[in-house]
Coordinates of C-alpha atoms in Angstrom, one line a residue:
M20 CA 15.9 70.2 89.7
V21 CA 16.4 73.8 88.5
A22 CA 15.3 72.7 85.0
I23 CA 12.1 71.2 86.4
R24 CA 11.5 74.3 88.4
Y25 CA 11.9 76.4 85.2
V26 CA 9.4 74.1 83.4
L27 CA 6.8 74.3 86.2
A28 CA 7.1 78.1 86.6
A29 CA 7.2 78.9 82.9
S30 CA 4.1 76.6 82.3
A31 CA 2.2 78.4 85.0
F32 CA 3.1 81.8 83.4
L33 CA 2.0 80.4 80.0
L34 CA -1.3 79.4 81.4
L35 CA -1.7 82.9 82.9
G36 CA -0.8 84.6 79.7
F37 CA -3.2 82.4 77.8
G38 CA -5.9 83.3 80.3
L39 CA -5.4 87.0 79.8
M40 CA -5.6 86.5 76.0
L41 CA -9.0 84.8 76.4
I42 CA -10.3 87.8 78.2
M43 CA -9.1 90.1 75.4
R44 CA -10.6 87.8 72.8
W45 CA -14.0 87.9 74.7
Q46 CA -13.9 91.7 74.7
L47 CA -13.0 91.9 70.9
A48 CA -15.7 89.4 69.9
N49 CA -18.4 90.8 72.3
P50 CA -17.4 94.5 73.0
G51 CA -18.9 95.7 76.3
A52 CA -20.4 92.3 77.2
P53 CA -19.9 91.6 80.9
L54 CA -17.9 88.8 82.6
P55 CA -19.3 89.3 86.2
W56 CA -17.4 86.4 87.7
L57 CA -14.0 88.0 86.7
A58 CA -14.9 91.3 88.4
A59 CA -14.4 89.7 91.8
L60 CA -10.8 88.8 90.8
F61 CA -9.7 92.0 89.2
G62 CA -11.9 94.5 91.0
E63 CA -14.6 97.0 90.1
S64 CA -12.0 99.6 89.2
K65 CA -10.9 97.5 86.2
M66 CA -14.1 95.6 85.3
P67 CA -17.1 97.4 86.7
G68 CA -20.0 95.0 86.5
G69 CA -17.7 92.6 84.7
I70 CA -17.2 94.9 81.7
V71 CA -13.6 95.3 80.6
L72 CA -12.5 99.0 80.7
P73 CA -10.3 100.3 77.9
E74 CA -7.3 100.9 80.2
F75 CA -7.7 97.4 81.6
Y76 CA -7.7 96.0 78.1
N77 CA -4.4 97.8 77.5
Q78 CA -3.0 96.2 80.7
L79 CA -4.1 92.7 79.5
G80 CA -2.4 93.3 76.1
A81 CA 0.9 94.5 77.7
M82 CA 1.0 91.7 80.2
H83 CA 0.0 89.0 77.7
G84 CA 3.0 89.9 75.5
T85 CA 5.4 90.3 78.4
I86 CA 4.3 87.0 80.1
M87 CA 4.3 84.9 77.0
V88 CA 7.7 86.1 75.6
F89 CA 9.8 86.9 78.7
L90 CA 8.2 84.7 81.4
G91 CA 6.8 81.7 79.4
V92 CA 8.4 80.6 76.2
V93 CA 12.0 81.7 76.7
P94 CA 12.4 80.3 80.3
L95 CA 10.7 77.0 79.2
A96 CA 12.8 76.6 76.0
V97 CA 16.1 77.7 77.5
G98 CA 15.9 77.4 81.3
G99 CA 13.8 74.2 81.1
F100 CA 14.9 72.2 78.1
G101 CA 18.4 73.8 77.9
N102 CA 19.3 73.2 81.6
Y103 CA 18.0 69.6 81.6
L104 CA 19.2 68.3 78.2
V105 CA 22.4 70.1 77.4
P106 CA 24.5 68.5 80.2
L107 CA 23.0 65.1 79.3
Q108 CA 23.6 65.4 75.6
I109 CA 27.3 66.4 76.1
G110 CA 28.0 63.8 78.7
A111 CA 28.4 66.3 81.6
P112 CA 27.4 65.5 85.2
N113 CA 25.7 68.9 85.6
V114 CA 25.9 72.5 84.5
A115 CA 29.2 74.3 85.2
F116 CA 27.8 76.5 87.9
P117 CA 24.8 74.8 89.7
R118 CA 24.5 77.5 92.4
L119 CA 24.6 80.3 89.8
N120 CA 21.8 78.4 88.0
G121 CA 19.7 78.5 91.1
V122 CA 20.3 82.2 91.6
A123 CA 19.2 82.8 87.9
F124 CA 16.0 80.8 88.5
Y125 CA 15.0 82.7 91.6
L126 CA 15.8 86.1 90.0
Y127 CA 13.5 85.0 87.1
L128 CA 10.8 84.0 89.6
L129 CA 11.1 87.2 91.5
A130 CA 10.9 89.2 88.2
G131 CA 7.7 87.4 87.2
S132 CA 6.2 87.9 90.6
V133 CA 6.9 91.6 90.5
M134 CA 5.4 92.0 87.1
V135 CA 2.3 90.0 87.7
G136 CA 1.8 91.6 91.2
S137 CA 1.5 94.9 89.4
F138 CA -2.1 94.0 88.6
F139 CA -3.0 94.7 92.2
L140 CA -1.4 98.1 92.4
P141 CA -3.2 101.4 92.2
G142 CA -3.6 102.1 88.5
G143 CA -3.1 98.4 87.7
A144 CA -0.5 96.7 85.6
P145 CA 1.6 98.4 82.9
Q146 CA -0.5 99.5 80.0
S147 CA 2.0 100.8 77.4
G148 CA 2.3 97.5 75.5
W149 CA 5.0 94.9 75.9
T150 CA 7.3 97.3 74.0
S151 CA 6.8 100.0 76.6
Y152 CA 7.4 102.9 74.2
P153 CA 8.1 106.3 75.8
P154 CA 6.9 108.9 76.3
L155 CA 3.6 107.0 77.1
A156 CA 5.5 104.5 79.3
N157 CA 7.3 107.3 81.1
I158 CA 4.0 108.9 82.3
A159 CA 2.1 105.6 82.9
P160 CA 0.9 104.6 86.4
L161 CA 3.0 102.8 89.0
G162 CA 2.7 99.4 87.3
Q163 CA 5.2 100.5 84.7
T164 CA 7.8 101.0 87.3
F165 CA 7.3 97.4 88.4
W166 CA 7.5 96.2 84.8
L167 CA 10.9 97.9 84.5
V168 CA 12.2 96.4 87.8
G169 CA 11.1 93.0 86.5
I170 CA 12.9 93.5 83.1
V171 CA 16.1 94.4 84.9
L172 CA 15.9 91.3 87.1
L173 CA 15.1 89.2 84.0
A174 CA 18.1 90.6 82.2
V175 CA 20.4 89.7 85.1
S176 CA 18.9 86.2 85.3
S177 CA 19.3 85.7 81.6
L178 CA 23.0 86.8 81.7
L179 CA 23.8 84.4 84.5
G180 CA 22.0 81.5 82.7
A181 CA 23.8 82.3 79.4
I182 CA 27.2 82.4 81.0
N183 CA 26.5 79.1 82.7
L184 CA 25.3 77.3 79.6
I185 CA 28.2 78.6 77.4
T186 CA 30.8 77.5 80.0
T187 CA 29.1 74.1 80.3
V188 CA 29.3 73.4 76.6
V189 CA 32.9 74.7 76.3
Q190 CA 34.3 73.1 79.4
L191 CA 32.3 70.0 80.3
R192 CA 32.0 68.0 77.1
A193 CA 32.7 64.3 77.5
P194 CA 35.9 62.8 76.0
G195 CA 35.5 62.5 72.3
M196 CA 32.6 65.0 72.1
T197 CA 34.0 67.4 69.5
M198 CA 32.1 70.4 68.5
M199 CA 31.0 68.7 65.3
R200 CA 29.7 65.7 67.3
L201 CA 27.4 67.9 69.3
P202 CA 23.7 67.2 68.8
F203 CA 21.9 69.9 66.8
F204 CA 19.9 70.8 69.9
V205 CA 23.1 71.7 71.8
W206 CA 24.3 74.0 68.9
A207 CA 20.9 75.7 69.0
Q208 CA 21.1 76.3 72.7
L209 CA 24.7 77.5 72.5
V210 CA 23.9 80.1 69.9
T211 CA 20.8 81.1 71.9
A212 CA 23.0 81.6 75.0
F213 CA 25.3 84.0 73.0
L214 CA 22.2 85.9 71.9
L215 CA 21.0 86.3 75.4
L216 CA 24.5 87.3 76.6
L217 CA 24.9 90.0 74.0
A218 CA 21.4 91.3 73.5
F219 CA 20.1 91.7 77.0
P220 CA 22.6 94.4 78.3
P221 CA 21.3 97.1 76.0
L222 CA 17.7 96.5 77.2
E223 CA 18.9 96.3 80.8
A224 CA 20.6 99.7 80.4
A225 CA 17.4 101.1 78.7
G226 CA 15.3 99.8 81.5
L227 CA 17.5 101.6 84.1
M228 CA 17.3 104.8 82.0
Q229 CA 13.5 104.7 81.8
L230 CA 13.5 104.0 85.6
M231 CA 15.6 107.2 86.0
D232 CA 13.2 109.1 83.8
R233 CA 10.2 108.0 86.0
L234 CA 11.9 108.2 89.4
A235 CA 14.7 110.8 89.2
D236 CA 13.2 113.2 86.7
T237 CA 15.9 112.6 84.0
S238 CA 14.9 113.0 80.4
F239 CA 16.7 110.2 78.5
F240 CA 13.5 109.4 76.5
M241 CA 11.4 112.6 77.1
P242 CA 11.3 115.2 74.4
S243 CA 10.9 118.9 75.1
G244 CA 7.5 120.6 75.0
L245 CA 5.5 117.4 75.5
V246 CA 1.7 118.2 75.9
V247 CA -0.5 115.9 77.9
S248 CA -4.2 116.7 78.4
G249 CA -3.7 120.2 77.1
E250 CA -0.8 121.0 79.4
V251 CA 2.9 121.2 78.8
L252 CA 4.7 118.7 81.0
D253 CA 7.3 120.2 83.4
L254 CA 10.4 118.4 82.5
S255 CA 13.9 119.2 81.3
G256 CA 13.3 117.5 77.9
G257 CA 15.8 117.0 75.2
G258 CA 15.5 113.2 75.3
S259 CA 14.6 110.9 72.4
P260 CA 11.8 108.4 72.4
I261 CA 13.4 106.9 69.3
L262 CA 16.4 106.0 71.4
W263 CA 14.3 103.6 73.4
Q264 CA 13.1 101.9 70.3
H265 CA 16.6 101.3 69.1
L266 CA 17.7 99.9 72.5
F267 CA 14.5 97.8 72.8
W268 CA 14.6 96.3 69.4
F269 CA 18.3 95.6 69.6
L270 CA 17.2 93.0 72.2
A271 CA 13.8 92.2 70.9
H272 CA 14.7 91.0 67.4
P273 CA 17.4 88.6 68.6
E274 CA 14.9 87.6 71.2
V275 CA 12.7 86.3 68.4
Y276 CA 15.6 83.9 67.5
V277 CA 16.0 83.1 71.2
L278 CA 12.4 81.8 70.9
I279 CA 13.0 80.0 67.6
L280 CA 16.4 78.4 67.8
P281 CA 15.7 76.0 70.7
A282 CA 12.5 75.0 68.9
L283 CA 14.5 74.2 65.8
G284 CA 16.9 72.2 67.9
I285 CA 14.1 70.2 69.4
V286 CA 12.4 69.5 66.1
G287 CA 15.8 68.4 64.6
E288 CA 16.3 65.8 67.4
I289 CA 12.8 64.4 67.0
I290 CA 12.9 64.3 63.2
A291 CA 16.2 62.4 63.2
T292 CA 14.9 59.9 65.8
N293 CA 11.5 59.3 64.1
T294 CA 12.7 59.1 60.5
R295 CA 15.5 56.7 61.4
R296 CA 17.8 58.9 59.3
P297 CA 20.7 61.3 60.0
L298 CA 19.7 64.9 59.8
W299 CA 20.2 66.0 56.2
G300 CA 23.0 68.6 56.0
Y301 CA 24.1 68.6 59.6
R302 CA 27.0 70.9 59.0
S303 CA 24.8 73.3 56.9
L304 CA 22.4 73.3 59.8
V305 CA 25.1 74.3 62.3
Y306 CA 26.6 77.0 60.1
S307 CA 23.2 78.4 59.4
V308 CA 22.3 78.6 63.1
I309 CA 25.6 80.5 63.8
F310 CA 25.0 82.9 60.8
L311 CA 21.4 83.4 61.9
G312 CA 22.5 84.3 65.4
F313 CA 25.1 86.8 64.0
M314 CA 22.7 88.4 61.5
S315 CA 20.0 88.8 64.2
F316 CA 21.9 91.7 65.6
L317 CA 21.8 93.6 62.2
V318 CA 18.0 93.7 61.5
W319 CA 16.5 95.4 64.5
A320 CA 15.5 98.6 62.8
H321 CA 13.1 97.0 60.3
H322 CA 10.6 97.4 63.2
M323 CA 11.1 101.2 62.9
F324 CA 10.6 102.1 59.2
L325 CA 7.8 104.6 60.3
T326 CA 10.2 106.6 62.5
G327 CA 11.7 108.3 59.5
M328 CA 15.2 106.9 59.6
G329 CA 15.8 107.9 56.0
T330 CA 16.3 105.9 52.8
V331 CA 19.9 104.9 53.5
L332 CA 19.2 103.2 56.8
N333 CA 15.9 101.8 55.4
T334 CA 17.8 100.2 52.5
F335 CA 20.5 98.8 54.9
F336 CA 17.9 97.1 57.2
Q337 CA 15.8 95.9 54.3
T338 CA 18.9 94.2 52.8
T339 CA 20.0 92.6 56.1
T340 CA 16.4 91.4 56.7
M341 CA 16.3 89.7 53.3
I342 CA 19.8 88.2 54.0
I343 CA 18.7 86.7 57.3
S344 CA 16.0 84.8 55.6
I345 CA 18.6 82.7 53.8
P346 CA 19.9 80.6 56.7
S347 CA 16.3 80.2 57.9
V348 CA 15.4 78.7 54.5
I349 CA 18.4 76.5 54.6
I350 CA 17.4 75.1 58.1
L351 CA 13.8 74.6 57.1
T352 CA 14.8 72.9 53.8
A353 CA 17.3 70.6 55.6
L354 CA 14.6 69.5 58.0
L355 CA 12.2 68.8 55.2
F356 CA 14.8 66.9 53.2
S357 CA 15.5 64.8 56.4
L358 CA 11.9 63.5 56.0
W359 CA 12.5 62.4 52.4
G360 CA 13.0 58.6 52.2
G361 CA 12.8 58.2 56.0
S362 CA 11.0 55.3 57.7
I363 CA 8.8 57.8 59.5
R364 CA 7.2 56.8 62.9
F365 CA 4.1 59.0 63.4
T366 CA 4.5 59.3 67.2
T367 CA 2.9 62.2 69.1
P368 CA 6.1 64.2 69.3
M369 CA 6.7 63.5 65.6
L370 CA 3.2 64.8 64.6
F371 CA 3.9 68.1 66.5
A372 CA 7.4 68.3 64.9
I373 CA 6.0 67.8 61.4
A374 CA 3.2 70.3 62.0
F375 CA 5.9 72.8 63.1
L376 CA 7.5 72.9 59.7
P377 CA 4.7 74.4 57.6
M378 CA 3.5 76.6 60.5
F379 CA 7.0 78.0 61.0
G380 CA 7.4 78.4 57.2
L381 CA 4.2 80.4 57.0
G382 CA 5.3 82.6 59.8
G383 CA 8.6 83.2 58.2
L384 CA 7.4 83.8 54.7
T385 CA 4.7 86.3 55.9
G386 CA 7.5 88.2 57.6
L387 CA 9.2 89.1 54.3
P388 CA 6.7 91.9 53.4
L389 CA 7.2 93.4 56.8
G390 CA 10.9 93.6 56.1
L391 CA 10.4 95.9 53.1
A392 CA 9.6 99.5 53.9
A393 CA 7.0 99.9 51.1
S394 CA 4.8 97.1 52.2
N395 CA 5.6 97.6 55.9
I396 CA 4.0 101.1 55.8
H397 CA 0.6 99.6 55.0
L398 CA 0.9 96.6 57.3
H399 CA 2.6 98.2 60.3
D400 CA 0.7 97.7 63.6
T401 CA -2.1 95.8 61.9
Y402 CA -3.4 92.3 62.7
Y403 CA -1.1 91.0 59.9
V404 CA 1.8 91.6 62.2
I405 CA 0.1 89.7 65.1
A406 CA -0.6 86.8 62.7
H407 CA 2.9 86.7 61.4
F408 CA 4.6 86.8 64.8
H409 CA 2.2 84.3 66.3
Y410 CA 2.7 81.8 63.5
V411 CA 6.4 81.9 64.4
V412 CA 6.0 81.5 68.2
A413 CA 2.6 79.8 68.7
P414 CA 2.0 77.0 66.2
G415 CA 5.7 77.4 65.6
T416 CA 7.7 77.4 68.8
L417 CA 4.9 76.2 71.1
F418 CA 4.3 73.1 68.9
A419 CA 8.0 72.4 69.1
L420 CA 7.9 72.7 72.9
F421 CA 4.9 70.3 73.0
A422 CA 6.9 67.9 70.8
G423 CA 9.8 68.2 73.2
I424 CA 7.7 67.5 76.2
Y425 CA 6.2 64.3 74.6
H426 CA 9.6 63.2 73.4
W427 CA 11.6 63.7 76.6
Y428 CA 8.8 63.0 79.2
P429 CA 9.9 59.3 79.4
K430 CA 13.4 60.4 80.1
V431 CA 12.4 62.8 82.9
T432 CA 9.9 60.6 84.6
G433 CA 10.7 57.1 83.4
R434 CA 7.1 56.8 82.1
P435 CA 5.5 57.3 78.7
M436 CA 2.6 59.6 78.0
S437 CA -0.7 58.4 76.6
R438 CA -0.8 58.4 72.8
H439 CA -4.6 58.6 72.6
L440 CA -4.7 61.8 74.7
G441 CA -1.7 63.1 72.8
L442 CA -3.5 62.7 69.5
I443 CA -6.6 64.5 70.8
H444 CA -4.3 67.3 72.0
F445 CA -2.4 67.5 68.7
W446 CA -5.3 67.5 66.3
G447 CA -7.5 69.9 68.4
S448 CA -4.6 72.3 68.9
L449 CA -3.6 72.2 65.2
V450 CA -7.2 73.1 64.0
C451 CA -7.8 75.7 66.7
M452 CA -4.4 77.4 66.3
N453 CA -5.1 78.0 62.7
G454 CA -8.6 79.1 63.5
V455 CA -7.1 81.8 65.8
F456 CA -4.3 83.2 63.6
L457 CA -5.2 82.6 60.0
P458 CA -8.2 85.0 59.9
M459 CA -5.9 87.7 61.4
F460 CA -4.0 87.9 58.1
L461 CA -7.3 88.9 56.4
Q462 CA -8.0 91.5 59.1
G463 CA -4.5 92.9 58.8
L464 CA -4.6 93.1 55.0
A465 CA -7.9 95.0 55.3
G466 CA -6.1 97.5 57.5
M467 CA -7.4 96.6 60.9
Q468 CA -5.2 98.1 63.6
R469 CA -4.2 96.1 66.6
R470 CA -4.6 97.4 70.2
L471 CA -8.2 98.6 69.4
Y472 CA -10.4 98.2 72.5
D473 CA -13.5 97.5 70.4
G474 CA -11.8 95.5 67.8
G475 CA -12.3 98.1 65.0
Q476 CA -16.1 98.2 65.2
I477 CA -16.3 102.0 64.4
Y478 CA -14.1 101.9 61.3
A479 CA -15.7 101.6 57.9
H480 CA -12.7 99.9 56.3
T481 CA -12.9 97.0 58.7
E482 CA -16.6 96.3 58.5
N483 CA -16.1 93.2 56.3
V484 CA -13.6 91.5 58.6
V485 CA -14.7 92.6 62.1
A486 CA -17.0 89.6 62.4
L487 CA -13.9 87.3 62.2
H488 CA -13.3 88.2 65.9
G489 CA -16.1 85.8 66.7
L490 CA -14.5 82.9 64.9
I491 CA -11.1 83.8 66.5
G492 CA -12.7 83.9 69.9
L493 CA -14.4 80.5 69.5
S494 CA -11.1 79.0 68.2
A495 CA -9.2 80.5 71.2
A496 CA -11.7 79.0 73.6
G497 CA -11.4 75.7 71.7
L498 CA -7.6 75.9 71.9
G499 CA -7.9 76.2 75.7
L500 CA -10.2 73.2 76.0
F501 CA -7.8 71.1 73.9
Q502 CA -5.1 71.7 76.4
L503 CA -7.0 69.8 79.0
P504 CA -6.1 66.4 77.5
F505 CA -2.5 67.5 77.7
L506 CA -2.7 68.5 81.3
I507 CA -4.5 65.3 82.2
N508 CA -2.0 63.3 80.3
L509 CA 0.9 64.9 82.2
L510 CA -0.7 64.0 85.5
I511 CA -2.0 60.5 84.9
S512 CA 1.1 59.5 83.1
L513 CA 3.2 60.4 86.1
K514 CA 1.5 57.9 88.3
G515 CA -0.8 55.7 86.4
R516 CA 1.3 54.0 83.7
P517 CA 4.1 51.5 83.9
S518 CA 7.8 52.4 83.8
T519 CA 9.4 52.4 80.4
A520 CA 12.8 51.4 79.1
R521 CA 15.7 53.9 79.3
N522 CA 15.7 54.4 75.5
P523 CA 12.1 53.9 74.3
W524 CA 12.6 55.8 71.1
R525 CA 15.8 53.9 70.2
A526 CA 17.7 57.2 69.9
T527 CA 21.4 57.7 69.5
T528 CA 22.2 60.8 71.6
L529 CA 23.7 60.5 75.0
E530 CA 20.7 61.3 77.2
W531 CA 19.1 58.0 76.2
Q532 CA 22.2 56.0 77.3
T533 CA 21.6 56.7 81.0
A534 CA 18.8 55.7 83.3
S535 CA 15.3 57.3 83.1
P536 CA 15.2 59.5 85.1
P537 CA 18.9 60.1 85.2
P538 CA 20.7 59.4 88.5
P539 CA 22.6 62.2 90.4
G540 CA 25.5 63.2 88.2
N541 CA 23.6 62.0 85.1
F542 CA 25.9 59.1 84.4
T543 CA 27.3 56.3 86.5
A544 CA 30.6 56.8 84.6
I545 CA 31.8 59.6 82.3
P546 CA 30.9 58.4 78.8
Q547 CA 33.4 58.2 75.9
I548 CA 32.1 59.5 72.6
H549 CA 32.9 57.5 69.4
R550 CA 30.7 58.9 66.7
Q551 CA 28.4 61.5 65.2
P552 CA 25.1 62.2 66.9
Y553 CA 22.7 60.7 64.3
E554 CA 23.9 57.3 63.0
Y555 CA 20.7 55.7 62.0
S556 CA 20.0 52.9 59.5
L557 CA 23.6 52.5 58.4
P558 CA 24.4 49.4 56.3
G559 CA 26.1 46.6 58.1
R560 CA 25.2 47.6 61.6
A561 CA 23.6 45.3 64.0
S562 CA 20.6 47.6 64.6
D563 CA 19.1 50.7 62.9
F564 CA 20.6 53.0 65.5
T565 CA 24.1 53.3 66.9
P566 CA 24.5 55.3 70.2
Q567 CA 27.2 57.9 70.3
S568 CA 28.9 56.1 73.2
Q569 CA 29.0 52.7 71.5
P570 CA 32.6 51.6 70.7
P571 CA 33.4 50.9 67.1
A572 CA 33.9 47.2 67.6
A573 CA 30.5 46.8 69.2
A574 CA 28.7 48.6 66.4
S575 CA 30.3 46.9 63.5
P576 CA 33.8 45.5 63.6
G577 CA 34.3 45.8 59.8
L578 CA 33.3 49.4 59.3
A579 CA 35.3 52.5 60.0
D580 CA 33.5 55.2 62.1
S581 CA 33.2 58.8 61.3
P582 CA 36.0 61.0 62.9

C-alpha cells in the first residue's frame, strides 16, 4: 500500500508541476497577456488582473523544478515502482522495514505539503530557482525557509527509504536468487538506493546551514560587503556562496542518475519481455550501472565551470564527465542490441520503451558539449541546458515511467489497460514532447538565456528564435490534452474491463508468478529460484519463456540450466 500511496502522491505532484509549467509557457508565449481565472487562485498580489508578475514567474520556475524532480519523478520511480516491484522480483514477502517505509512516505508527503503551501505565504513561494543559490536565496522571502525545511524532510525520507531497499535486497532474496540472477530493474534500484544514501547527507547539511544563515544570522554562504539595493548588508560575512554550489551539485548530479537508473531498469524489463529475447549483455549492463553510480559522485563541478575553479579542476571534471558517458553508451547499446533479431510485440509499454531509447540518447549526446568548459561557457544557463536536461527526464524518464505503468498495471489491479487509448496517449505525447523541447536547442544555440520573464523579447540576438515560444506553448498545451486519454484509461480500466490472467505478457520474472494483484505476503509460498531472469525463446523448451521459479525438469528435462 505504501508503494501505491507513493504513486498517487507523486502523480498529483507531477500534475501540479506540469500545471505551473503551463502558466510559465503562457507568459513566455504571450508576455503580459492576462489569465483572469487564475488570479482568483493565486491572488492579486501575484497576478494582478491575471497578469503574471516577474517575481511570481520566478516562483513558478523554482517550484516547477523542485516539484518535478524532488516530489514527482524520484518518488514515483523509487518510492512507487521500487517499493512495489523489488520485493516481488526477489521473492520477498515485503520490504525489510514496513513501518520505516510508512514513516518515509509521510515525511515525503509532509515535505511536499510544506513546499507547496509556501505559495500562500506572505511573499509567496521560493523564487531563487530549484538550485536555491545564495546569497539570493539567503535574503529571499519566507517561502525559501519553507523550501529548506522541505528539503531537509525529503533528505531524511530518502535516507530511510534507501536503507530499507538496500536491506531488502541484501537480506530478503528468495532461495536461489543470487546477485547475478537479479532482474536488471532490481540492480538499477539497488544502485539508485546507494546514490540516495550517499548523496543526500551533504544537501541535508547544506540545507541546515542555509537555514542557520536565514534564521540565526550565521554566514556560511554570505560573503562580506554584500550590497543590496544600494546598501551594505549588516552581517558578519566571510562565507562562500560557492560552497553551497559544491554541496548542492554533489547531490544534484547523482540525483540525475537517481532519475535515470530506475527508468533504464523499467525499459530493460519491458524490452526483454516484448522481444522474447534475453537482455543482450546482462553482465555488462549490471557492471555499467554500478560504474555509472560510482562515477556520478565525481562529475558534480561540471555545473560550475563559470565559477572560476581554475584549469586543473576544470580538466579533472571534464575528464570524469567524458568517462561517465562510457557506461551510459554501453547500457544504451545493449538495450538497442536486445531489439536486434527479436520477435517484437508492439504493445503500448513497448512503444514507450522503444521511444525512450532515441530520446534518452539525444539527451545524453547533447550533454557532452556541456561537459567541456569551452563550449559550456557559451551554452551555460541557456535554453540549450533546459532542452538537454528535459530530453533526459521528460521524453526519457517519463516515457519509461509511462511504459512501466502500462506494463505493470495488470499486475497491480488484475486488469489490462485499453490499447486504443494507450496508442492515442503515446503518439500524441511523442509528437508534443518533441514540439516542446526540440526548438529549445535552437533558442539555446542562439544564446537565449533561461529564467527571462519576457522570454528574451528585448534582446536583439534572440529576435530570430523568440517566436518559437509560441510553438513550444502550443505543444505544451497539446501535451497536457494528450494526458487525458491516459487518465481516462487508468480510471475506466480499473472498473470497466474484465480481469486478466496473472501473467498476461508471458514474462519470466517472479512478480508474474503470483496472483494479480498479489496476495498479502506477495506469495503463497516462498519461491525457489532456478535460473536467470530472462530465459526467452530457448531451443528445446516447451514454451518461449521459462519463469525463474520453474524447476529444471519442468522446463526441459534434457537441458542443463544456467547456474
